[in-house]
Short mmCIF file of C-alpha atoms in Angstrom, two decimals:
data_model
loop_
_atom_site.label_atom_id
_atom_site.label_comp_id
_atom_site.label_asym_id
_atom_site.label_seq_id
_atom_site.Cartn_x
_atom_site.Cartn_y
_atom_site.Cartn_z
CA UNK A 169 145.94 89.51 48.41
CA UNK A 170 143.89 86.23 48.74
CA UNK A 171 141.45 85.26 46.49
CA UNK A 172 138.65 85.61 48.82
CA UNK A 173 139.11 89.49 48.88
CA UNK A 174 139.32 90.25 45.10
CA UNK A 175 136.42 92.26 43.56
CA UNK A 176 133.74 90.37 42.06
CA UNK A 177 134.46 91.98 38.60
CA UNK A 178 138.08 90.42 38.97
CA UNK A 179 136.68 87.13 39.95
CA UNK A 180 134.60 87.04 36.94
CA UNK A 181 137.38 87.97 34.51
CA UNK A 182 139.49 85.12 36.11
CA UNK A 183 136.73 82.73 35.71
CA UNK A 184 136.19 83.58 31.95
CA UNK A 185 139.69 82.84 30.90
CA UNK A 186 140.38 79.68 28.80
CA UNK A 187 140.39 76.50 30.59
CA UNK A 188 143.96 76.43 30.90
CA UNK A 189 144.43 79.59 32.12
CA UNK A 190 141.81 79.33 34.65
CA UNK A 191 143.13 76.07 36.01
CA UNK A 192 147.03 76.43 35.66
CA UNK A 193 147.37 78.54 38.87
CA UNK A 194 146.00 75.74 40.89
CA UNK A 195 148.60 73.90 42.92
CA UNK A 196 148.75 70.46 44.60
CA UNK A 197 150.54 71.17 47.77
CA UNK A 198 149.06 69.88 50.96
CA UNK A 199 148.61 73.28 52.33
CA UNK A 200 146.10 74.44 49.55
CA UNK A 201 143.92 71.41 50.07
CA UNK A 202 143.19 72.25 53.56
CA UNK A 203 140.50 75.01 53.51
CA UNK A 204 141.06 78.17 55.57
CA UNK A 205 138.33 80.43 56.48
CA UNK A 206 137.88 83.38 54.30
CA UNK A 207 139.47 86.46 55.72
CA UNK A 208 139.01 90.28 55.82
CA UNK A 209 135.56 90.94 54.63
CA UNK A 210 132.53 89.22 53.27
CA UNK A 211 130.79 90.22 50.12
CA UNK A 212 127.46 89.96 51.73
CA UNK A 213 125.73 89.15 55.24
CA UNK A 214 125.15 85.37 54.42
CA UNK A 215 123.91 84.87 58.16
CA UNK A 216 121.17 87.15 57.35
CA UNK A 217 120.45 85.42 53.76
CA UNK A 218 120.66 82.04 55.77
CA UNK A 219 117.87 83.23 58.19
CA UNK A 220 115.77 84.48 55.37
CA UNK A 221 116.38 81.28 53.02
CA UNK A 222 114.78 79.12 55.83
CA UNK A 223 112.03 81.50 56.93
CA UNK A 224 110.81 81.53 53.20
CA UNK A 225 109.28 77.82 53.83
CA UNK A 226 106.97 79.05 56.49
CA UNK A 227 105.30 81.02 53.82
CA UNK A 228 104.78 77.99 51.65
CA UNK A 229 103.13 75.99 54.36
CA UNK A 230 99.80 74.11 53.91
CA UNK A 231 97.72 73.03 56.51
CA UNK A 232 97.07 74.10 60.19
CA UNK A 233 99.81 76.61 60.96
CA UNK A 234 101.49 76.45 64.38
CA UNK A 235 101.51 78.93 67.14
CA UNK A 236 105.00 79.91 66.42
CA UNK A 237 104.41 80.59 62.64
CA UNK A 238 106.65 83.70 61.92
CA UNK A 239 105.24 84.34 58.53
CA UNK A 240 101.94 85.78 60.08
CA UNK A 241 100.38 86.98 56.91
CA UNK A 242 99.65 83.38 55.95
CA UNK A 243 96.96 81.66 57.59
CA UNK A 244 95.48 78.03 57.87
CA UNK A 245 94.56 76.40 54.39
CA UNK A 246 94.07 73.16 52.76
CA UNK A 247 92.45 71.48 55.94
CA UNK A 248 90.39 68.84 54.21
CA UNK A 249 93.12 67.90 51.92
CA UNK A 250 92.98 64.18 51.46
CA UNK A 251 89.26 63.67 52.13
CA UNK A 252 88.48 62.85 48.67
CA UNK A 253 90.17 59.60 49.13
CA UNK A 254 89.50 59.39 52.86
CA UNK A 255 93.20 59.88 53.79
CA UNK A 256 94.88 62.61 55.92
CA UNK A 257 96.96 64.72 53.55
CA UNK A 258 96.88 68.03 55.14
CA UNK A 259 100.07 69.66 55.59
CA UNK A 260 103.08 69.75 53.40
CA UNK A 261 104.48 72.45 51.19
CA UNK A 262 102.89 74.42 48.05
CA UNK A 263 105.70 73.98 45.66
CA UNK A 264 105.90 77.54 44.15
CA UNK A 265 103.42 80.54 43.56
CA UNK A 266 100.24 78.45 43.42
CA UNK A 267 98.23 76.27 45.62
CA UNK A 268 98.98 72.55 44.64
CA UNK A 269 100.86 70.27 46.53
CA UNK A 270 103.20 68.12 44.04
CA UNK A 271 104.71 65.37 45.69
CA UNK A 272 107.74 65.07 43.31
CA UNK A 273 109.26 68.61 43.92
CA UNK A 274 108.31 68.38 47.42
CA UNK A 275 110.34 65.30 47.96
CA UNK A 276 113.12 66.48 46.34
CA UNK A 277 113.14 69.75 48.56
CA UNK A 278 112.99 67.65 51.62
CA UNK A 279 116.10 65.82 50.60
CA UNK A 280 118.03 68.85 49.53
CA UNK A 281 117.00 70.55 52.86
CA UNK A 282 118.24 67.54 54.72
CA UNK A 283 121.46 67.20 52.82
CA UNK A 284 122.18 71.05 53.59
CA UNK A 285 121.55 70.09 57.16
CA UNK A 286 123.76 66.88 57.17
CA UNK A 287 126.70 68.60 55.84
CA UNK A 288 126.46 72.23 57.07
CA UNK A 289 123.96 71.91 60.23
CA UNK A 290 126.70 71.83 62.51
CA UNK A 291 127.71 75.45 61.42
CA UNK A 292 124.04 76.73 61.70
CA UNK A 293 123.89 77.82 65.17
CA UNK A 294 120.55 79.34 65.97
CA UNK A 295 119.13 78.49 62.53
CA UNK A 296 119.57 74.81 62.76
CA UNK A 297 116.37 74.47 64.75
CA UNK A 298 114.54 76.37 62.14
CA UNK A 299 116.01 74.36 59.29
CA UNK A 300 115.05 71.04 61.03
CA UNK A 301 111.54 72.33 61.48
CA UNK A 302 111.39 73.13 58.01
CA UNK A 303 112.42 69.47 57.11
CA UNK A 304 109.88 67.98 59.64
CA UNK A 305 107.03 70.01 57.99
CA UNK A 306 107.60 68.13 54.91
CA UNK A 307 108.44 64.65 56.22
CA UNK A 308 105.37 64.63 58.44
CA UNK A 309 103.23 64.97 55.18
CA UNK A 310 105.35 62.67 53.39
CA UNK A 311 104.76 59.88 56.11
CA UNK A 312 100.91 60.60 55.47
CA UNK A 313 101.33 60.21 51.76
CA UNK A 314 103.16 56.68 52.06
CA UNK A 315 101.02 55.56 54.98
CA UNK A 316 99.56 52.75 52.48
CA UNK A 317 102.07 50.13 51.37
CA UNK A 318 102.41 50.16 47.70
CA UNK A 319 100.81 53.36 47.35
CA UNK A 320 102.11 57.00 47.48
CA UNK A 321 99.68 59.95 47.19
CA UNK A 322 101.78 62.02 44.95
CA UNK A 323 99.53 65.05 44.48
CA UNK A 324 96.72 67.22 45.80
CA UNK A 325 94.89 69.83 43.76
CA UNK A 326 94.06 69.81 40.17
CA UNK A 327 96.76 72.13 38.64
CA UNK A 328 94.93 72.98 35.71
CA UNK A 329 91.88 74.41 37.69
CA UNK A 330 94.15 76.07 40.03
CA UNK A 331 96.30 77.91 37.47
CA UNK A 332 93.04 79.16 36.01
CA UNK A 333 92.43 81.14 39.35
CA UNK A 334 94.49 83.64 41.34
CA UNK A 335 93.54 83.31 44.74
CA UNK A 336 94.91 83.05 48.16
CA UNK A 337 95.53 79.30 49.59
CA UNK A 338 93.19 80.35 52.59
CA UNK A 339 90.44 80.98 49.98
CA UNK A 340 91.07 78.29 47.33
CA UNK A 341 87.84 76.42 46.23
CA UNK A 342 89.31 74.60 43.29
CA UNK A 343 89.22 70.67 43.50
CA UNK A 344 91.45 69.16 45.84
CA UNK A 345 91.77 66.29 43.64
CA UNK A 346 94.11 63.40 45.26
CA UNK A 347 96.51 61.78 42.93
CA UNK A 348 98.13 58.63 43.67
CA UNK A 349 100.66 55.82 42.36
CA UNK A 350 100.21 52.14 43.10
CA UNK A 351 101.33 48.52 41.91
CA UNK A 352 98.75 49.11 38.76
CA UNK A 353 99.96 52.88 37.96
CA UNK A 354 103.44 52.89 38.98
CA UNK A 355 105.71 56.21 39.41
CA UNK A 356 109.22 54.83 40.32
CA UNK A 357 110.94 58.28 39.93
CA UNK A 358 108.61 60.12 42.49
CA UNK A 359 108.49 57.01 44.77
CA UNK A 360 112.27 56.75 44.70
CA UNK A 361 112.79 60.29 45.31
CA UNK A 362 110.30 60.06 48.26
CA UNK A 363 112.35 57.32 49.64
CA UNK A 364 115.35 59.42 49.36
CA UNK A 365 113.90 62.24 51.31
CA UNK A 366 112.64 59.99 54.12
CA UNK A 367 116.24 58.54 54.34
CA UNK A 368 118.16 61.71 54.33
CA UNK A 369 115.76 63.17 56.88
CA UNK A 370 116.24 60.18 59.14
CA UNK A 371 119.97 61.16 59.31
CA UNK A 372 119.06 64.85 60.39
CA UNK A 373 117.05 63.41 63.30
CA UNK A 374 118.95 60.76 64.33
CA UNK A 375 120.59 62.11 67.29
CA UNK A 376 117.76 64.38 68.43
CA UNK A 377 114.68 62.35 68.13
CA UNK A 378 115.66 58.59 67.60
CA UNK A 379 111.89 57.35 67.37
CA UNK A 380 111.35 59.70 64.53
CA UNK A 381 114.39 59.01 62.79
CA UNK A 382 113.77 55.38 62.91
CA UNK A 383 110.24 55.69 61.61
CA UNK A 384 111.62 57.83 58.76
CA UNK A 385 114.23 55.08 57.82
CA UNK A 386 111.73 52.11 58.13
CA UNK A 387 109.38 53.86 55.78
CA UNK A 388 112.16 54.84 53.30
CA UNK A 389 113.37 51.23 53.02
CA UNK A 390 109.44 50.32 52.27
CA UNK A 391 109.12 52.94 49.66
CA UNK A 392 112.21 52.30 47.84
CA UNK A 393 111.35 48.56 47.59
CA UNK A 394 108.20 49.60 46.23
CA UNK A 395 109.83 51.79 43.55
CA UNK A 396 112.31 49.30 42.56
CA UNK A 397 109.67 46.39 42.19
CA UNK A 398 106.95 48.36 40.39
CA UNK A 399 108.52 50.22 37.68
CA UNK A 400 107.19 53.00 35.35
CA UNK A 401 107.28 56.80 34.71
CA UNK A 402 104.64 58.45 36.82
CA UNK A 403 103.91 61.16 34.21
CA UNK A 404 102.92 58.55 31.57
CA UNK A 405 100.14 57.17 33.89
CA UNK A 406 99.41 60.52 35.50
CA UNK A 407 100.03 62.81 32.48
CA UNK A 408 96.74 64.67 32.82
CA UNK A 409 97.47 65.68 36.31
CA UNK A 410 101.07 66.05 36.42
CA UNK A 411 102.07 67.51 33.08
CA UNK A 412 103.18 69.83 31.93
CA UNK A 413 104.01 70.85 35.63
CA UNK A 414 106.37 68.27 36.81
CA UNK A 415 106.80 65.94 33.82
CA UNK A 416 109.50 63.49 34.43
CA UNK A 417 112.13 63.98 31.49
CA UNK A 418 115.22 62.26 32.67
CA UNK A 419 113.51 58.81 33.39
CA UNK A 420 113.54 57.00 36.81
CA UNK A 421 116.89 55.62 36.60
CA UNK A 422 118.41 58.55 38.27
CA UNK A 423 116.10 58.45 41.20
CA UNK A 424 116.77 54.83 41.73
CA UNK A 425 120.44 55.32 41.91
CA UNK A 426 119.82 58.66 43.95
CA UNK A 427 117.32 56.65 46.43
CA UNK A 428 119.78 53.58 46.75
CA UNK A 429 122.55 56.09 47.64
CA UNK A 430 120.57 57.81 50.32
CA UNK A 431 119.48 54.35 51.66
CA UNK A 432 123.02 53.11 51.63
CA UNK A 433 123.96 56.15 53.64
CA UNK A 434 121.17 56.20 56.26
CA UNK A 435 121.04 52.48 56.90
CA UNK A 436 124.34 51.24 56.35
CA UNK A 437 122.79 47.94 55.06
CA UNK A 438 125.19 46.36 52.51
CA UNK A 439 122.36 45.52 50.20
CA UNK A 440 122.23 49.08 49.20
CA UNK A 441 125.70 48.96 48.26
CA UNK A 442 125.59 45.79 46.41
CA UNK A 443 122.49 47.32 44.61
CA UNK A 444 124.60 50.36 43.51
CA UNK A 445 127.48 48.03 42.42
CA UNK A 446 125.18 45.88 40.28
CA UNK A 447 123.10 48.61 38.64
CA UNK A 448 124.99 51.83 38.66
CA UNK A 449 125.80 51.68 35.13
CA UNK A 450 122.42 50.52 33.95
CA UNK A 451 121.18 53.40 36.15
CA UNK A 452 123.30 55.89 34.45
CA UNK A 453 125.82 56.72 36.87
CA UNK A 454 128.53 57.75 34.11
CA UNK A 455 126.01 59.61 31.79
CA UNK A 456 126.83 63.03 30.63
CA UNK A 457 123.94 64.82 32.00
CA UNK A 458 125.08 67.65 34.14
CA UNK A 459 121.92 69.29 35.10
CA UNK A 460 121.09 68.88 38.70
CA UNK A 461 117.33 69.41 39.93
CA UNK A 462 113.96 68.16 40.87
CA UNK A 463 113.98 66.07 37.54
CA UNK A 464 117.32 64.80 37.34
CA UNK A 465 119.51 63.39 40.34
CA UNK A 466 122.40 61.68 38.38
CA UNK A 467 125.03 64.50 39.39
CA UNK A 468 123.61 64.44 42.85
CA UNK A 469 124.07 60.87 43.28
CA UNK A 470 127.58 61.04 41.91
CA UNK A 471 128.78 63.56 44.20
CA UNK A 472 127.07 61.70 47.08
CA UNK A 473 128.58 58.37 46.44
CA UNK A 474 131.88 59.84 45.88
CA UNK A 475 132.07 60.60 49.61
CA UNK A 476 131.77 56.71 50.39
CA UNK A 477 134.91 56.31 48.30
CA UNK A 478 136.64 59.61 49.10
CA UNK A 479 135.95 59.58 52.96
CA UNK A 480 134.65 56.07 53.94
CA UNK A 481 137.22 54.51 51.72
CA UNK A 482 134.67 52.20 49.93
CA UNK A 483 136.95 51.32 47.21
CA UNK A 484 134.38 49.72 45.30
CA UNK A 485 132.82 53.14 44.37
CA UNK A 486 136.06 54.61 43.03
CA UNK A 487 134.37 55.08 39.71
CA UNK A 488 132.03 57.70 41.33
CA UNK A 489 135.18 60.03 41.89
CA UNK A 490 135.86 60.11 38.09
CA UNK A 491 132.03 60.78 37.57
CA UNK A 492 131.82 63.52 40.05
CA UNK A 493 135.10 64.90 38.50
CA UNK A 494 133.32 64.80 35.23
CA UNK A 495 130.62 67.23 36.35
CA UNK A 496 133.16 69.75 37.90
CA UNK A 497 135.16 70.12 34.53
CA UNK A 498 131.80 70.60 32.69
CA UNK A 499 131.34 73.56 34.68
CA UNK A 500 134.48 75.42 33.26
CA UNK A 501 133.44 76.25 29.51
CA UNK A 502 132.71 80.03 29.34
CA UNK A 503 129.58 79.29 27.25
CA UNK A 504 127.68 77.86 30.40
CA UNK A 505 127.54 81.53 31.86
CA UNK A 506 125.94 84.82 31.32
CA UNK A 507 128.13 87.81 30.63
CA UNK A 508 127.77 88.75 34.04
CA UNK A 509 129.08 85.35 35.39
CA UNK A 510 125.80 83.47 36.26
CA UNK A 511 125.69 79.86 35.64
CA UNK A 512 122.90 79.51 32.95
CA UNK A 513 121.25 76.00 32.16
CA UNK A 514 117.80 76.99 30.91
CA UNK A 515 115.40 80.03 30.63
CA UNK A 516 112.73 78.12 32.97
CA UNK A 517 113.68 78.79 36.48
CA UNK A 518 117.38 78.90 36.03
CA UNK A 519 118.27 79.86 39.53
CA UNK A 520 117.21 76.37 40.53
CA UNK A 521 120.41 75.07 38.84
CA UNK A 522 122.35 78.08 40.19
CA UNK A 523 121.62 76.89 43.89
CA UNK A 524 121.89 73.11 43.41
CA UNK A 525 125.20 73.52 41.63
CA UNK A 526 126.75 75.81 44.20
CA UNK A 527 125.60 73.34 47.06
CA UNK A 528 127.41 70.48 44.98
CA UNK A 529 130.56 72.69 44.52
CA UNK A 530 131.00 73.52 48.38
CA UNK A 531 129.95 69.83 49.43
CA UNK A 532 132.47 68.25 46.84
CA UNK A 533 135.08 70.47 48.12
CA UNK A 534 134.52 69.32 51.58
CA UNK A 535 134.96 65.73 50.56
CA UNK A 536 137.97 66.44 48.54
CA UNK A 537 139.59 68.32 51.33
CA UNK A 538 138.76 65.40 53.72
CA UNK A 539 140.68 63.08 51.46
CA UNK A 540 143.44 65.20 50.17
CA UNK A 541 142.30 65.04 46.68
CA UNK A 542 141.80 67.33 43.67
CA UNK A 543 139.89 67.27 40.55
CA UNK A 544 141.90 66.87 37.27
CA UNK A 545 140.48 68.66 34.06
CA UNK A 546 142.47 67.93 30.91
CA UNK A 547 145.49 67.77 32.63
CA UNK A 548 145.06 70.77 34.80
CA UNK A 549 144.26 70.75 38.45
CA UNK A 550 141.32 72.24 40.19
CA UNK A 551 141.63 72.48 43.92
CA UNK A 552 138.86 72.55 46.49
CA UNK A 553 139.50 76.10 46.91
CA UNK A 554 138.54 76.99 43.29
CA UNK A 555 135.30 75.11 43.83
CA UNK A 556 134.39 77.13 46.91
CA UNK A 557 135.12 80.36 45.06
CA UNK A 558 132.97 79.36 41.98
CA UNK A 559 130.23 78.75 44.47
CA UNK A 560 130.70 81.97 46.34
CA UNK A 561 130.52 83.87 43.09
CA UNK A 562 127.25 82.11 42.07
CA UNK A 563 125.92 83.02 45.48
CA UNK A 564 127.14 86.55 45.46
CA UNK A 565 125.60 87.11 42.16
CA UNK A 566 122.28 85.78 43.42
CA UNK A 567 122.59 88.41 46.46
CA UNK A 568 123.17 91.32 44.23
CA UNK A 569 126.48 91.27 42.65
CA UNK A 570 125.24 91.18 39.25
CA UNK A 571 124.55 93.84 36.20
CA UNK A 572 120.97 94.52 37.65
CA UNK A 573 122.61 95.23 41.27
CA UNK A 574 119.51 93.20 42.36
CA UNK A 575 119.28 90.60 44.82
CA UNK A 576 117.20 87.67 43.88
CA UNK A 577 116.31 86.94 47.30
CA UNK A 578 113.13 88.85 48.42
CA UNK A 579 113.63 90.81 51.34
CA UNK A 580 117.42 90.94 51.33
CA UNK A 581 119.29 93.76 50.48
CA UNK A 582 118.36 97.34 49.07
CA UNK A 583 116.95 96.08 45.75
CA UNK A 584 114.76 92.79 45.28
CA UNK A 585 111.73 91.80 43.11
CA UNK A 586 108.65 93.55 44.18
CA UNK A 587 106.20 91.67 42.01
CA UNK A 588 106.86 88.04 42.30
CA UNK A 589 104.81 85.42 40.58
CA UNK A 590 102.96 84.18 43.91
CA UNK A 591 99.56 84.18 44.75
CA UNK A 592 99.59 84.71 48.37
CA UNK A 593 102.08 87.25 48.35
CA UNK A 594 100.60 89.44 45.53
CA UNK A 595 96.98 89.43 46.97
CA UNK A 596 96.09 91.45 50.34
CA UNK A 597 96.14 89.03 53.43
CA UNK A 598 93.36 87.77 55.49
CA UNK A 599 94.13 90.40 58.25
CA UNK A 600 93.84 93.19 55.48
CA UNK A 601 90.97 91.94 53.40
CA UNK A 602 88.91 89.56 55.50
CA UNK A 603 86.43 88.81 52.68
CA UNK A 604 86.94 85.97 50.11
CA UNK A 605 88.60 86.92 47.00
CA UNK A 606 86.99 84.97 44.30
CA UNK A 607 88.86 82.55 41.56
CA UNK A 608 89.20 85.19 38.82
CA UNK A 609 89.03 88.31 40.76
CA UNK A 610 92.77 88.02 41.68
CA UNK A 611 93.86 88.42 38.12
CA UNK A 612 93.51 91.96 38.10
CA UNK A 613 96.02 92.07 40.63
CA UNK A 614 98.24 89.47 38.87
CA UNK A 615 98.35 91.74 35.90
CA UNK A 616 98.94 95.00 37.60
CA UNK A 617 102.37 96.76 38.17
CA UNK A 618 101.56 97.40 41.89
CA UNK A 619 104.19 95.76 44.17
CA UNK A 620 103.21 92.55 46.31
CA UNK A 621 101.70 93.77 49.60
CA UNK A 622 103.13 90.78 51.49
CA UNK A 623 106.73 90.30 51.28
CA UNK A 624 107.73 86.69 50.96
CA UNK A 625 110.93 87.02 52.85
CA UNK A 626 113.69 84.73 51.66
CA UNK A 627 111.97 83.35 48.64
CA UNK A 628 114.52 83.07 45.45
CA UNK A 629 113.21 83.84 42.10
CA UNK A 630 113.68 82.17 38.84
CA UNK A 631 116.24 84.87 38.02
CA UNK A 632 117.59 86.86 35.00
CA UNK A 633 117.82 85.60 31.34
CA UNK A 634 120.55 84.66 29.49
CA UNK A 635 121.83 88.38 28.85
CA UNK A 636 121.51 89.09 32.75
CA UNK A 637 118.14 90.98 32.29
CA UNK A 638 115.38 90.94 34.71
CA UNK A 639 111.93 92.54 34.10
CA UNK A 640 110.18 92.08 37.57
CA UNK A 641 106.89 91.15 35.99
CA UNK A 642 104.49 89.25 38.02
CA UNK A 643 103.32 87.35 34.73
CA UNK A 644 106.80 86.22 33.84
CA UNK A 645 106.74 83.00 35.68
CA UNK A 646 110.24 81.84 34.35
CA UNK A 647 111.89 84.80 36.01
CA UNK A 648 109.63 85.82 38.82
CA UNK A 649 108.07 82.60 40.52
CA UNK A 650 109.96 81.27 43.49
CA UNK A 651 110.21 77.54 44.26
CA UNK A 652 111.14 75.40 47.39
CA UNK A 653 113.46 73.64 45.39
CA UNK A 654 115.32 77.02 44.47
CA UNK A 655 115.77 77.78 48.08
CA UNK A 656 116.70 74.20 49.49
CA UNK A 657 120.10 73.86 48.30
CA UNK A 658 120.90 77.26 48.86
CA UNK A 659 120.40 76.87 52.53
CA UNK A 660 123.67 74.57 52.93
CA UNK A 661 125.55 77.00 50.77
CA UNK A 662 124.84 80.11 52.88
CA UNK A 663 125.60 78.04 56.02
CA UNK A 664 128.87 77.34 54.74
CA UNK A 665 129.72 80.82 53.60
CA UNK A 666 128.26 82.44 56.90
CA UNK A 667 130.66 80.25 58.86
CA UNK A 668 133.64 80.86 56.57
CA UNK A 669 133.31 84.51 57.04
CA UNK A 670 132.89 84.24 60.80
CA UNK A 671 129.32 85.41 60.81
CA UNK A 672 127.97 82.37 62.62
#
């Protein structure tokens, strides 16, 4: 029986062996290095999950909604955004269950959606256009946010006042404060992440809309130059606005490396390769931080740059294969997983690390397969097949193969969270309740046990605790709040799995 048709319990037992017993069964033969599609049956309808994971982004849209909007309980909102600074900042995404537009996580979401399409868009079939529309909704906004040289508008909304209300985005009457970085108030991390997002998206549209692609790439170049020249942590100068919501804890070095890696990939300009070669170590290329998310990009940069060595044969980037391998080896210890087998990094929205890590696993497996390489951990060998198996286990847990027998994607499977921490989903829609719901009036709903009336299909919530427990309480935002940066990397993993099982 092939590993792909083993039961989830057996897979968990297999994974939780000691390091040596987990790895020693791997072989290095050329046959094993070429991935074969999974056979027989799939644990889940990955195609359905893919469709829903992309649909979710339509529920997070801000601005004037288009005629083909599929999440119909959402209506126009934030139509005067930017007017406080006489700039058009209408559009973009609300980050999670609130009504603020935070530029830092929005840019990371855009980068990861773009990377998902770059690696696996060719497998997405009918969902490719929907994925590209999700990316464009973000990039159209990021172009507005970067319209003025050496300035980036990084937030719309006063988060403290917004969180003091529980109201629909269509009703919001809190201050739409515009927060920016510039030469005098730098924000290297958010600027470099924005450059990465624009560069990655330029690759998505290169074949289908060359004019738009060129605009994105040109803007990415300008924004990265600004990020690199005027250095500073944005949560120092903008602390009262961005903390504790999206404070930068990892510094800006990871974003500079990440941004340069994407500019290198998008422009093929040797100056970015030289930048990486000259600054990689200073920017933390070999640091042991193995948590990849909206704040820390080191691992993503290592995986991305390893492709340049493995696939494009850029010999000067050989070290990044070793750095990427170190990340893979860090995933083996049993202590990193819940009893039910879920990768557990931290209590606050842990599922974001599950989806980002799963994406890196299937992506790195793709690069390794192309180069006929493996990972060596302590003298033992890990094949691309094992990386894919671990990614599948994590996605399957998310979709319902877990002790709670619950899908953590809203609208997928027979049992999923009913009381997610999300204002628009939890309050009656404009269609069913046309009159305004005032700022604090909605808290009676937030604190209630009633299911959300509007199903935010495709939303992935923060997930269970370290003991695999999930209470489905709206007030528990650590567990019950969805976010765009949870879904974005999952899109790529689901496209890969759906294709592998012949569903696409």
